[in-house]
CSV table of C-alpha atoms in Angstrom, one decimal:
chain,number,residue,atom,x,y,z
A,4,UNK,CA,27.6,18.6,15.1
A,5,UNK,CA,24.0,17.5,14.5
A,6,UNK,CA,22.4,17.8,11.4
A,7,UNK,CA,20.0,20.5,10.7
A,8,UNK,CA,16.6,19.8,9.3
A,9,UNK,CA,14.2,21.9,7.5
A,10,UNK,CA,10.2,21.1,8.6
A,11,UNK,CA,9.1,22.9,5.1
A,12,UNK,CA,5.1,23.4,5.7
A,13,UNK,CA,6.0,22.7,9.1
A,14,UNK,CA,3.1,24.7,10.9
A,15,UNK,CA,0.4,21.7,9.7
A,16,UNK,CA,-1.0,18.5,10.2
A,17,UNK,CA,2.1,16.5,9.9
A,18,UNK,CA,5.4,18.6,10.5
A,19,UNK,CA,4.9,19.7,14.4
A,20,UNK,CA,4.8,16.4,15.2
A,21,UNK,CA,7.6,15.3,13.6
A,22,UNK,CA,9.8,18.3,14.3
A,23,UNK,CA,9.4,17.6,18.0
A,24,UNK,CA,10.2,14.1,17.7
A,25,UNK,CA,13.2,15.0,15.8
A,26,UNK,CA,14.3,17.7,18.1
A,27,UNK,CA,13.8,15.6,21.0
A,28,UNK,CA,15.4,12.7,19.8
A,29,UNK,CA,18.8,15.1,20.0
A,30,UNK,CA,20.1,13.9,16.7
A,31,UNK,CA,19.3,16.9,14.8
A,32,UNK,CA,18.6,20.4,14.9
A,33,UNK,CA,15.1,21.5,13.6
A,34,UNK,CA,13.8,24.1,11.8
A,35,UNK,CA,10.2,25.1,11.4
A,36,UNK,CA,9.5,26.4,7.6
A,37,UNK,CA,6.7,28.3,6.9
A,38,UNK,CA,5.3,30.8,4.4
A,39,UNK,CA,5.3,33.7,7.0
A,40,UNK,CA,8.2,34.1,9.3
A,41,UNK,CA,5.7,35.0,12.1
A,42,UNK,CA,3.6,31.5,12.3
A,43,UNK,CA,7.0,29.7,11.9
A,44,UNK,CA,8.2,31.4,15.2
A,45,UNK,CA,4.7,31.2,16.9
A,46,UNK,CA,4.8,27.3,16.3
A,47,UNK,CA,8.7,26.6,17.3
A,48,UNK,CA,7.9,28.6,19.7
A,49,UNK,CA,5.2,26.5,21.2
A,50,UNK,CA,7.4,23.3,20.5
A,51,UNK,CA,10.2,24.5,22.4
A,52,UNK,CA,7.7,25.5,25.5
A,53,UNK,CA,6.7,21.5,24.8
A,54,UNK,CA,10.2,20.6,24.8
A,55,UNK,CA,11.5,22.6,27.7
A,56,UNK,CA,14.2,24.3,25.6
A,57,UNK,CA,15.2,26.1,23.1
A,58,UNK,CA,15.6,23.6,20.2
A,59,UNK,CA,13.5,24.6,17.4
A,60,UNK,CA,13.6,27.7,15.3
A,61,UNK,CA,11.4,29.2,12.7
A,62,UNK,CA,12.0,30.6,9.4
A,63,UNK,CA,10.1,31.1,6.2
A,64,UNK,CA,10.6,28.3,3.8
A,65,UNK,CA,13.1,29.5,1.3
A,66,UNK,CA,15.5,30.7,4.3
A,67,UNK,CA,14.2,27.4,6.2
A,68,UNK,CA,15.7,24.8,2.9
A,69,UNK,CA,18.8,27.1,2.2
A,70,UNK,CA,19.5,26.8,6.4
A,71,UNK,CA,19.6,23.0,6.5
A,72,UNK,CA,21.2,20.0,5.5
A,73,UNK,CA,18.3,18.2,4.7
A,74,UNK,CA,14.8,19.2,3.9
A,75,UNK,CA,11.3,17.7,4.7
A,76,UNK,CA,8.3,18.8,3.0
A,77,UNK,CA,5.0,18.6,4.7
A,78,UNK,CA,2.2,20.3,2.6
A,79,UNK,CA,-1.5,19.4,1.4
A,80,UNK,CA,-0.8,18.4,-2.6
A,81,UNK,CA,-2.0,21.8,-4.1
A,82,UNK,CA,1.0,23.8,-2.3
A,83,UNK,CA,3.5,21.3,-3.8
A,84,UNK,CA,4.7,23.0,-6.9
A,85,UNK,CA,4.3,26.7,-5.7
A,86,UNK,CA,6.6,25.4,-2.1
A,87,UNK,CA,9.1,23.6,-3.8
A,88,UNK,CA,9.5,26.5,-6.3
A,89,UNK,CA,9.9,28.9,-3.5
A,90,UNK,CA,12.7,26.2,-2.0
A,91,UNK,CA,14.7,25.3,-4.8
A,92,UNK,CA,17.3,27.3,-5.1
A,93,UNK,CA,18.2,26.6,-1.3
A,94,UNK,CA,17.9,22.7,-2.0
A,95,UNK,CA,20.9,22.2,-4.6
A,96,UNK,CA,22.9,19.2,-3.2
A,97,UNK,CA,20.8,18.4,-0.8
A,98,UNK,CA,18.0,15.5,0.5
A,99,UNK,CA,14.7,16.2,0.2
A,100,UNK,CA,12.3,13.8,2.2
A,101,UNK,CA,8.9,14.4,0.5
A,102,UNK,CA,5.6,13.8,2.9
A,103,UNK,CA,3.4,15.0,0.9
A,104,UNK,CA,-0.4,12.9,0.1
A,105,UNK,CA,-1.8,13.7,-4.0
A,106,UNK,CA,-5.2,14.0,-2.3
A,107,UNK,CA,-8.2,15.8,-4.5
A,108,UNK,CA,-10.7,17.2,-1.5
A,109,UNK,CA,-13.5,16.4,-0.2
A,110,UNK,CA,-12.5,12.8,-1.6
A,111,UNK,CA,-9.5,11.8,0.6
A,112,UNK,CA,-10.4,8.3,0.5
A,113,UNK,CA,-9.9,7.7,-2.9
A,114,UNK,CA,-6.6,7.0,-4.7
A,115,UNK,CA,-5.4,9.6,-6.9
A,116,UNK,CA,-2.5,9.0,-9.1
A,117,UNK,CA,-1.6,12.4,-10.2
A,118,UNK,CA,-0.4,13.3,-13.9
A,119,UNK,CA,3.7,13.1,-13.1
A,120,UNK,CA,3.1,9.5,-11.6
A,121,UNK,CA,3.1,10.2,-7.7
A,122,UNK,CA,3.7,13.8,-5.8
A,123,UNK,CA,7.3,12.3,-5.0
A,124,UNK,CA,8.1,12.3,-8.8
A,125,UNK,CA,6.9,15.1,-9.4
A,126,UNK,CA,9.2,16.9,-6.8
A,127,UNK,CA,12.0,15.3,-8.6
A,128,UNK,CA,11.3,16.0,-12.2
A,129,UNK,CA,10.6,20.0,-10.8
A,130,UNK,CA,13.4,19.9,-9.0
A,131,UNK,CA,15.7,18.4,-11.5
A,132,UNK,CA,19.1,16.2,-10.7
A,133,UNK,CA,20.7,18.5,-8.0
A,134,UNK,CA,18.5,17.3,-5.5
A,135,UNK,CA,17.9,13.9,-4.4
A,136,UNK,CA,14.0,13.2,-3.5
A,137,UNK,CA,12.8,10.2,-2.0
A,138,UNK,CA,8.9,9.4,-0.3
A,139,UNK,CA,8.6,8.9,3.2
A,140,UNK,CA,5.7,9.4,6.1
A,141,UNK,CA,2.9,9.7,3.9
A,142,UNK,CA,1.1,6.8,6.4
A,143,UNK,CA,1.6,8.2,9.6
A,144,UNK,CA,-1.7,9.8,10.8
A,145,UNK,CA,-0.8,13.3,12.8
A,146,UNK,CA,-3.4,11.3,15.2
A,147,UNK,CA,-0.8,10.4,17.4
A,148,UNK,CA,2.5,12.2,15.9
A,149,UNK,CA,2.3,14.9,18.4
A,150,UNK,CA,2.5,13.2,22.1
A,151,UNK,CA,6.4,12.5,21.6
A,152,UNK,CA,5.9,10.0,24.0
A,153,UNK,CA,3.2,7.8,22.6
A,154,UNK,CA,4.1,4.9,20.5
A,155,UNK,CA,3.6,4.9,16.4
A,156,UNK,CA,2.3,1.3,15.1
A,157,UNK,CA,3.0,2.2,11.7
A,158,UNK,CA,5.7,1.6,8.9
A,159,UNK,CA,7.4,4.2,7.1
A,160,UNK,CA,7.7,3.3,3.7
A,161,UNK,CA,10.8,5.2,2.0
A,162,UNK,CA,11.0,5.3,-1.7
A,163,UNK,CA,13.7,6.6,-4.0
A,164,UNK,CA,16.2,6.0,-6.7
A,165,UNK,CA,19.5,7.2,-4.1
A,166,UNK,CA,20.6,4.9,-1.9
A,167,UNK,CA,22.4,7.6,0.9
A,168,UNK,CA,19.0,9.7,0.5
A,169,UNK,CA,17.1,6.4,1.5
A,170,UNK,CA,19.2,6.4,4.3
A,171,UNK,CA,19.0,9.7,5.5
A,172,UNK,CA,14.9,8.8,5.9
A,173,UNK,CA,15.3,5.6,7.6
A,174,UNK,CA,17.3,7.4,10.1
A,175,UNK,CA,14.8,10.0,10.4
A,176,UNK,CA,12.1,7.3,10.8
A,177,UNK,CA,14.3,5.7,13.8
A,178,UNK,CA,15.2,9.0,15.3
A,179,UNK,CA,11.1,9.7,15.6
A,180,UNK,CA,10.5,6.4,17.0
A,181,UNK,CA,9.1,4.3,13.4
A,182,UNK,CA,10.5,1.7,11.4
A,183,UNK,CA,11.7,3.1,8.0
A,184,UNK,CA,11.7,0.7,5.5
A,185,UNK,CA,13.5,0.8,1.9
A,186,UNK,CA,10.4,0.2,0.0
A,187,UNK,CA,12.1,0.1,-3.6
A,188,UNK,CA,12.8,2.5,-6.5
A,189,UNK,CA,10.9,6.3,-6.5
A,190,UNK,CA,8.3,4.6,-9.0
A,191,UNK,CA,6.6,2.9,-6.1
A,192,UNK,CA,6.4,6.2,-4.5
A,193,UNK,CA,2.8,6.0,-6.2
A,194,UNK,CA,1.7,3.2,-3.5
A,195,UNK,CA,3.4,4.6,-0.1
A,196,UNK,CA,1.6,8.3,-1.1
A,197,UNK,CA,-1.5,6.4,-2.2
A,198,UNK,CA,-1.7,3.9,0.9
A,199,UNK,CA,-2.9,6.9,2.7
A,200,UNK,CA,-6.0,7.0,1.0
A,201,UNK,CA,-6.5,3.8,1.6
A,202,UNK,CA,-6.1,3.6,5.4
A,203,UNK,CA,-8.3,7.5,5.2
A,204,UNK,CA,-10.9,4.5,3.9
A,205,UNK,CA,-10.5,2.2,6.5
A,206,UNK,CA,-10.2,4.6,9.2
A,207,UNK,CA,-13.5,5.8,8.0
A,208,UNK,CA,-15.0,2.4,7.7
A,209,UNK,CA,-14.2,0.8,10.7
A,210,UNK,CA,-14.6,3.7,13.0
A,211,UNK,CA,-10.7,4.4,13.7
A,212,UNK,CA,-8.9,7.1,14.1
A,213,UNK,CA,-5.4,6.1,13.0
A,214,UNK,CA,-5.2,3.4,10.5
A,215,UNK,CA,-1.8,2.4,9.6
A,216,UNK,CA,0.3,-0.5,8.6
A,217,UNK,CA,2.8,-2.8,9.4
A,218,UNK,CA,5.1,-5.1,6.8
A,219,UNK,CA,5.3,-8.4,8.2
A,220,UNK,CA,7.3,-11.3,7.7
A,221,UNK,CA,10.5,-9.6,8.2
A,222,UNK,CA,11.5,-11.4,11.9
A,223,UNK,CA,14.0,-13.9,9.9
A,224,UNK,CA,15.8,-11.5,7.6
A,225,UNK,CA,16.0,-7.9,8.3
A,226,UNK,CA,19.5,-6.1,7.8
A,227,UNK,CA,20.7,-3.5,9.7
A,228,UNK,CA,20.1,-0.2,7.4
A,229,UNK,CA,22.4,1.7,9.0
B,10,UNK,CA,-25.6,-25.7,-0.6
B,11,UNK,CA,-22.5,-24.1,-0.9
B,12,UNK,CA,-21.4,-21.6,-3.0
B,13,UNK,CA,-19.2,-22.8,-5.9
B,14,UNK,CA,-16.1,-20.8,-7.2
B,15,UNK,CA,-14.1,-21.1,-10.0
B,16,UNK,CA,-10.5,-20.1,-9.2
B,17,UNK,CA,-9.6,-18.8,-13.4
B,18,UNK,CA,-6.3,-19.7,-14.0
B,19,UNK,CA,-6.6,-21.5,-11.0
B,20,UNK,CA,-3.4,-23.3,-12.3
B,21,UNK,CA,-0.6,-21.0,-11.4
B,22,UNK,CA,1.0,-19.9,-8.6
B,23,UNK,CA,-2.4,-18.3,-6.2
B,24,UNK,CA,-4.8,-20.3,-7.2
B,25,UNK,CA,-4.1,-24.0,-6.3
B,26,UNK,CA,-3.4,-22.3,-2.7
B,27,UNK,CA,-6.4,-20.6,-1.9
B,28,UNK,CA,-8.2,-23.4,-4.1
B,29,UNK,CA,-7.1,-25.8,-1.7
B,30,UNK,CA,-7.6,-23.8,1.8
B,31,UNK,CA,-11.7,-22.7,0.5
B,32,UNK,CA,-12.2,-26.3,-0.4
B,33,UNK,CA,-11.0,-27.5,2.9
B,34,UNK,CA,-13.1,-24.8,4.5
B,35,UNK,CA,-16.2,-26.5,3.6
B,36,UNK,CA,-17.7,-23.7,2.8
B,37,UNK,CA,-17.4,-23.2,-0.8
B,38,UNK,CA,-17.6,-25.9,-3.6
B,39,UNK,CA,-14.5,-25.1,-5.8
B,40,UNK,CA,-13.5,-25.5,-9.8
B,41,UNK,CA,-10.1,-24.8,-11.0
B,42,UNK,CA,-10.0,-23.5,-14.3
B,43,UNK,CA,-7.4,-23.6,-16.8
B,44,UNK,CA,-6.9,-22.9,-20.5
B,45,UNK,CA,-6.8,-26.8,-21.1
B,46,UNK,CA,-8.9,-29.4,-19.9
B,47,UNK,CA,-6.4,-32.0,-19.2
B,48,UNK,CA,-4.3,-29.8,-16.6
B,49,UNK,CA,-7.3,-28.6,-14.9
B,50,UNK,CA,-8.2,-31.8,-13.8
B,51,UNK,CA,-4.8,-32.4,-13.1
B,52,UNK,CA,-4.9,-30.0,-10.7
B,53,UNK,CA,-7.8,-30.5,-9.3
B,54,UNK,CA,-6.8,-34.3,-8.7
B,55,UNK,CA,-3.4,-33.4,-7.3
B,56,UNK,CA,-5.5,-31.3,-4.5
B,57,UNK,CA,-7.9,-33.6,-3.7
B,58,UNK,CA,-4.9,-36.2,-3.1
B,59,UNK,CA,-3.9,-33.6,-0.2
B,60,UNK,CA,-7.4,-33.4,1.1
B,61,UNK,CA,-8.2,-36.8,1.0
B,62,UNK,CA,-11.7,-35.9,-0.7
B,63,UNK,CA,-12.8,-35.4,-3.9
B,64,UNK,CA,-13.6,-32.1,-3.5
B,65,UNK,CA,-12.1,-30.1,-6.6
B,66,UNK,CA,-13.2,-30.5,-9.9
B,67,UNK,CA,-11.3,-29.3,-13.5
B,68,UNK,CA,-12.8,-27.7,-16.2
B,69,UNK,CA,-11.5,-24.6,-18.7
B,70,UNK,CA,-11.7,-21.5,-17.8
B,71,UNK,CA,-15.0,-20.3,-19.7
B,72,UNK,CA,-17.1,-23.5,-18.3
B,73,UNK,CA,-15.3,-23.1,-14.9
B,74,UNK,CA,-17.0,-19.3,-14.8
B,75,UNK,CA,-20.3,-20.2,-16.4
B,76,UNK,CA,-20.7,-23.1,-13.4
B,77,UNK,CA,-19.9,-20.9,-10.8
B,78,UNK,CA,-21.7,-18.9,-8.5
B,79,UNK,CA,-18.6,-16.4,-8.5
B,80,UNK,CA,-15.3,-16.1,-9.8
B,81,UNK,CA,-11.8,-15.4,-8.8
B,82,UNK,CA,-9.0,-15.0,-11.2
B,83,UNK,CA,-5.4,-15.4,-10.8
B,84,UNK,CA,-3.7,-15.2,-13.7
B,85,UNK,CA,-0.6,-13.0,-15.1
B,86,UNK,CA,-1.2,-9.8,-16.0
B,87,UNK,CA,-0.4,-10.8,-19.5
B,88,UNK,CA,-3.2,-13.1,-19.7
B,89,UNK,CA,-5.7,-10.8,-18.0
B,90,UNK,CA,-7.1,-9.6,-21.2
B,91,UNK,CA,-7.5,-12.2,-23.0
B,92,UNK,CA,-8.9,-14.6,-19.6
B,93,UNK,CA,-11.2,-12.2,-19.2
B,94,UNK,CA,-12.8,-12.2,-22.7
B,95,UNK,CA,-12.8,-15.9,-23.2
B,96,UNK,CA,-15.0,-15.7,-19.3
B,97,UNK,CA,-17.5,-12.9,-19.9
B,98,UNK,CA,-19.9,-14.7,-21.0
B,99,UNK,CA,-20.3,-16.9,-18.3
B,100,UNK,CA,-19.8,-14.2,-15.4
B,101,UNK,CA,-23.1,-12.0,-16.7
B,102,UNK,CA,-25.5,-10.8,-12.8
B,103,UNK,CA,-22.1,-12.6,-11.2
B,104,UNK,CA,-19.1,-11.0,-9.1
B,105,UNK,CA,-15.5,-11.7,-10.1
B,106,UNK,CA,-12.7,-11.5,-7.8
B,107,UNK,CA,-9.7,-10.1,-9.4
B,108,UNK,CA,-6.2,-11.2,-7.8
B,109,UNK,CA,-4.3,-10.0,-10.7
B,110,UNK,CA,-0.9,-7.6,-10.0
B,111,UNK,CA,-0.4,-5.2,-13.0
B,112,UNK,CA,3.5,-6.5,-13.1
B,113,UNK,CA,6.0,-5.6,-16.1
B,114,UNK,CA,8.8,-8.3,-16.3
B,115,UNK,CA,11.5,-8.3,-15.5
B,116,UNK,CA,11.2,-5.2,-12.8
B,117,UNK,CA,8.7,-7.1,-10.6
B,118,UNK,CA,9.6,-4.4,-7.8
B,119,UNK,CA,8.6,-1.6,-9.5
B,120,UNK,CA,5.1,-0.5,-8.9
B,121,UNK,CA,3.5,-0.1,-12.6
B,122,UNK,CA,0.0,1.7,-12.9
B,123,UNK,CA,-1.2,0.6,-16.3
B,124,UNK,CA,-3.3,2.8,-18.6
B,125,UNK,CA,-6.6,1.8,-17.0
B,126,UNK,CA,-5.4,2.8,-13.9
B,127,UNK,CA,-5.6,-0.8,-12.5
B,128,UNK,CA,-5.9,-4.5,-13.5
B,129,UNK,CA,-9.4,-4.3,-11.4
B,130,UNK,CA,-10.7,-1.6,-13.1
B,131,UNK,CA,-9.7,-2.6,-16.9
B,132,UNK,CA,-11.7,-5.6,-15.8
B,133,UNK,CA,-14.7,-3.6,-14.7
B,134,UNK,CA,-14.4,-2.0,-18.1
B,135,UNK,CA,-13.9,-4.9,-20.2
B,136,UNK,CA,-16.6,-6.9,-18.4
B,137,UNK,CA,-19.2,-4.0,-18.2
B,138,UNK,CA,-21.9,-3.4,-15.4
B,139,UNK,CA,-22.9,-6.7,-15.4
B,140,UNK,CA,-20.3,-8.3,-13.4
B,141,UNK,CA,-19.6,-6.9,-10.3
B,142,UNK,CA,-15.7,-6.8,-10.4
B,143,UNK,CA,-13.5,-6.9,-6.4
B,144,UNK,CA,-9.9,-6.4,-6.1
B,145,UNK,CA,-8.5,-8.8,-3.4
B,146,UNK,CA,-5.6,-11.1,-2.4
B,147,UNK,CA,-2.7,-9.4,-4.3
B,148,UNK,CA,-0.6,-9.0,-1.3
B,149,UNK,CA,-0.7,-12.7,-0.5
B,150,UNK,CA,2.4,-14.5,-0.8
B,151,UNK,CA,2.3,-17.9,-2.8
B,152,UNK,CA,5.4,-19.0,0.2
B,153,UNK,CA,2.3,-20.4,2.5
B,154,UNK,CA,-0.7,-20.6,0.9
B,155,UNK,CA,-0.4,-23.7,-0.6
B,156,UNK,CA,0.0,-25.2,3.4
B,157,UNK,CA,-3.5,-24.6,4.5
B,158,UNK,CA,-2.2,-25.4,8.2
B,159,UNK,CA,-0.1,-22.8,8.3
B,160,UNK,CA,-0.8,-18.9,8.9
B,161,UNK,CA,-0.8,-16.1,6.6
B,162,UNK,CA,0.4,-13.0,8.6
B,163,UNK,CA,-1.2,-10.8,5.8
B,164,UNK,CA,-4.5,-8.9,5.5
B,165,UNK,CA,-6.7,-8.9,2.2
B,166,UNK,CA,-7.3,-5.6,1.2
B,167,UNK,CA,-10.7,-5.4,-0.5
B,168,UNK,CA,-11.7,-2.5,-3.1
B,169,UNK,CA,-14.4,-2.2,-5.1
B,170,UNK,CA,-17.7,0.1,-5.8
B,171,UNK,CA,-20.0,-3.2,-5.0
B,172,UNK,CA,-20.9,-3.8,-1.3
B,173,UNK,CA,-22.2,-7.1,-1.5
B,174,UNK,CA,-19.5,-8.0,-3.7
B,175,UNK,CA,-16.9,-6.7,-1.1
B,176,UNK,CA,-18.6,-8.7,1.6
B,177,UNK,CA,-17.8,-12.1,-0.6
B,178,UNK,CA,-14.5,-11.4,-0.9
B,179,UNK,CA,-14.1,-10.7,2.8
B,180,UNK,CA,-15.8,-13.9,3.5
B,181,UNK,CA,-13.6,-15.7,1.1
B,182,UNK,CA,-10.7,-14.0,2.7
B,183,UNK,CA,-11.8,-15.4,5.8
B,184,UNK,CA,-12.7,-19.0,4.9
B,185,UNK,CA,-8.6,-18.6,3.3
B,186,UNK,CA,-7.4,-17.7,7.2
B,187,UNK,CA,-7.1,-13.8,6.7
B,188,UNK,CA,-8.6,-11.4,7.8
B,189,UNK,CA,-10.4,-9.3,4.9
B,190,UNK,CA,-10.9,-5.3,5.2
B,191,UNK,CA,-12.5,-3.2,3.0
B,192,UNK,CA,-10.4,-0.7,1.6
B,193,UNK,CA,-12.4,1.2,-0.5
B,194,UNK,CA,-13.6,2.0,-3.9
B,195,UNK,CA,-12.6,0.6,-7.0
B,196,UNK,CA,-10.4,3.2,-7.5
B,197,UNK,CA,-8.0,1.9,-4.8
B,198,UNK,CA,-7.4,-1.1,-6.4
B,199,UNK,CA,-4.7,0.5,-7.9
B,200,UNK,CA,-3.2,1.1,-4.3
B,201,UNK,CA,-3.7,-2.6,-3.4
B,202,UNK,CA,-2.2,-4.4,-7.0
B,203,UNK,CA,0.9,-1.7,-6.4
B,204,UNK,CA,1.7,-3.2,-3.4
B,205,UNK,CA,2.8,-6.1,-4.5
B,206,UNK,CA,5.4,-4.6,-6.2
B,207,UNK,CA,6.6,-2.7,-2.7
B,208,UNK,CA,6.2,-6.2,-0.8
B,209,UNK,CA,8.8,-7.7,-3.5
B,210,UNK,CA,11.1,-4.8,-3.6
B,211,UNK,CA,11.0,-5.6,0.4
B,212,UNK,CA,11.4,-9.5,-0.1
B,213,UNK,CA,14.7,-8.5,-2.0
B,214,UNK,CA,15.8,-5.9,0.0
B,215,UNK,CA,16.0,-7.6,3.1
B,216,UNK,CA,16.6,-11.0,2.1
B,217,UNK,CA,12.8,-12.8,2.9
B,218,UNK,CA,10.2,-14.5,0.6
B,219,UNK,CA,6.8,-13.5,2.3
B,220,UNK,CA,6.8,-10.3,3.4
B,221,UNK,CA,3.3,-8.9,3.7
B,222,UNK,CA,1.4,-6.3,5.3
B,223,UNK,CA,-0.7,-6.0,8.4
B,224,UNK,CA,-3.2,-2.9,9.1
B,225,UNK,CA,-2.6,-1.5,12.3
B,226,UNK,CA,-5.1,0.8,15.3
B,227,UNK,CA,-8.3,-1.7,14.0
B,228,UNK,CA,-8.2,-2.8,17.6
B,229,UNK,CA,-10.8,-0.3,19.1
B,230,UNK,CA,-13.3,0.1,16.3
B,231,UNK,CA,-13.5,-2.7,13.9
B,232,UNK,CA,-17.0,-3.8,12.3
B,233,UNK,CA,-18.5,-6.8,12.1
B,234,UNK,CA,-18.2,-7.6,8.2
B,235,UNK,CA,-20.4,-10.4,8.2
């Protein structure tokens, strides 16, 4: 039986996106989180129409985290605390892959390094030792996330401190059609969330719409991470 | 006339590399610079055996800056401080180039923010508003640069509140082989020095010595930097 995933936020920018890709990848079952039951249906809803079936369902966040096996948490830096306190106690045990960006509006193209060291961190110091939180996605623009079908030029950078959880988001990279990449220790956590800013820079700079980036110089020695 | 640079600390593991590739570029006149005399100029003489010119010259680090037009350092982040104060005098109306990675031996794969926020913007602090201070070059690889025939398959991330300033180090990136892009303000500096840290966590993790990192979706929209 598939694994079943928890979209936490997943009615924004980011988690539609990935929620199809996941569901249509067949590898998991998906759930759409959200803070009112009704939006979460309205937007599984309009991914399942996408997807031709009935693959996605929606539930409000705490219900969404307690449903699944693994969680994913896709909100703008000042939900963080207030959704990962409404999905803790459905977390215990679990994975959580943390998306989120420490942005500080209107200057998204700016580092920020927030007080607890990177958003990721700070998950896993609110969250305390039951749960296993690693960084992953924060550089994949929802330019392009949506159309299942059109190609990602982008890394996903996973940071954490558990191997297995590290894992778990390289497979979920692969199953959405990225390379995942174990990127080190949750410490650097601070660059994968910050790199976004950085690429909001150059996107604004040179006119793009969806920066991203690629680690090279891997041709000769990459192992299997599965 | 060409612009002269002194590499600070220009002895080390960077700066003989990109030493040797602006020299051969023939666009830049280039001093290494060195806490002693002696192995400055020995140095310098050990890359002008490879170009077959006498194009470098040796001198210490604080009459290395004081000749230059502008300055890039490469040292340790140990010896940032101190470099930098035994410098400032000569750098006063000039821009420095600061290649410096914030690392804390011996977890070299650990991103490390340090108090300032960056090694760039300590720099900027230390230095004052009369030297224009750049982040670039951290995420280049010491494997090839000392090779100026063969190819860096990294970009230069450039930060930095200075727009001329930025433009010089995306030229200097360029006479170097790489492509420079301008990622910013100062304040992502930290984003850029941090990735260091990622890249070597990567080198380790999957068993290579250069890996580095390429910005992707450019193709469409990039700027003319000169």
């Amino acid at each position: 039986m598939p694994k079943t995933i928890a979209v936490i936020g997943g009615t924004g920018n980011e988690g539609p996106g990935l929620a199809l890709r996941w569901a249509k990848s067949g590898q998991y079952q998906v759930i759409i989180g959200s803070r009112q039951q009704e939006k979460a249906e309205r937007v599984a809803a309009e991914l399942n129409a996408r997807l031709g079936e009935d693959l996605i369902r929606g539930l409000v966040n705490p219900d969404a985290a307690a449903a699944a096996d693994l969680a994913v948490l896709t909100v703008p830096y000042s939900a963080h605390a207030p959704t990962l306190k409404s999905i803790r106690a459905g977390l215990t045990g679990k994975i959580l892959v943390d998306v989120t960006v420490p942005l500080q509006p209107p200057k998204v193209s700016r580092v920020y390094i927030p007080p607890g060291g990177s958003a990721t961190a700070e998950a896993q110091a609110l969250l305390g030792d039951d749960v296993r939180v690693v960084a992953a996605f924060q550089n994949v623009g929802a330019a392009h996330l949506g159309d299942p079908d059109h190609p990602i030029d982008c890394d996903v950078l996973v940071c954490g401190d558990d191997k297995e959880a590290k894992a778990e988001a390289i497979a979920l990279a692969e199953a959405a059609g990225m390379r995942g990449l174990d990127a080190g220790p949750l410490q650097n956590a601070a660059v994968a969330e910050g790199l976004t800013a950085v690429l909001i820079a150059i996107n604004k700079r040179y006119k793009v719409k969806a920066a991203g980036i690629k680690i090279t110089g891997l041709e000769s020695g990459v192992e299997s991470t599965e």
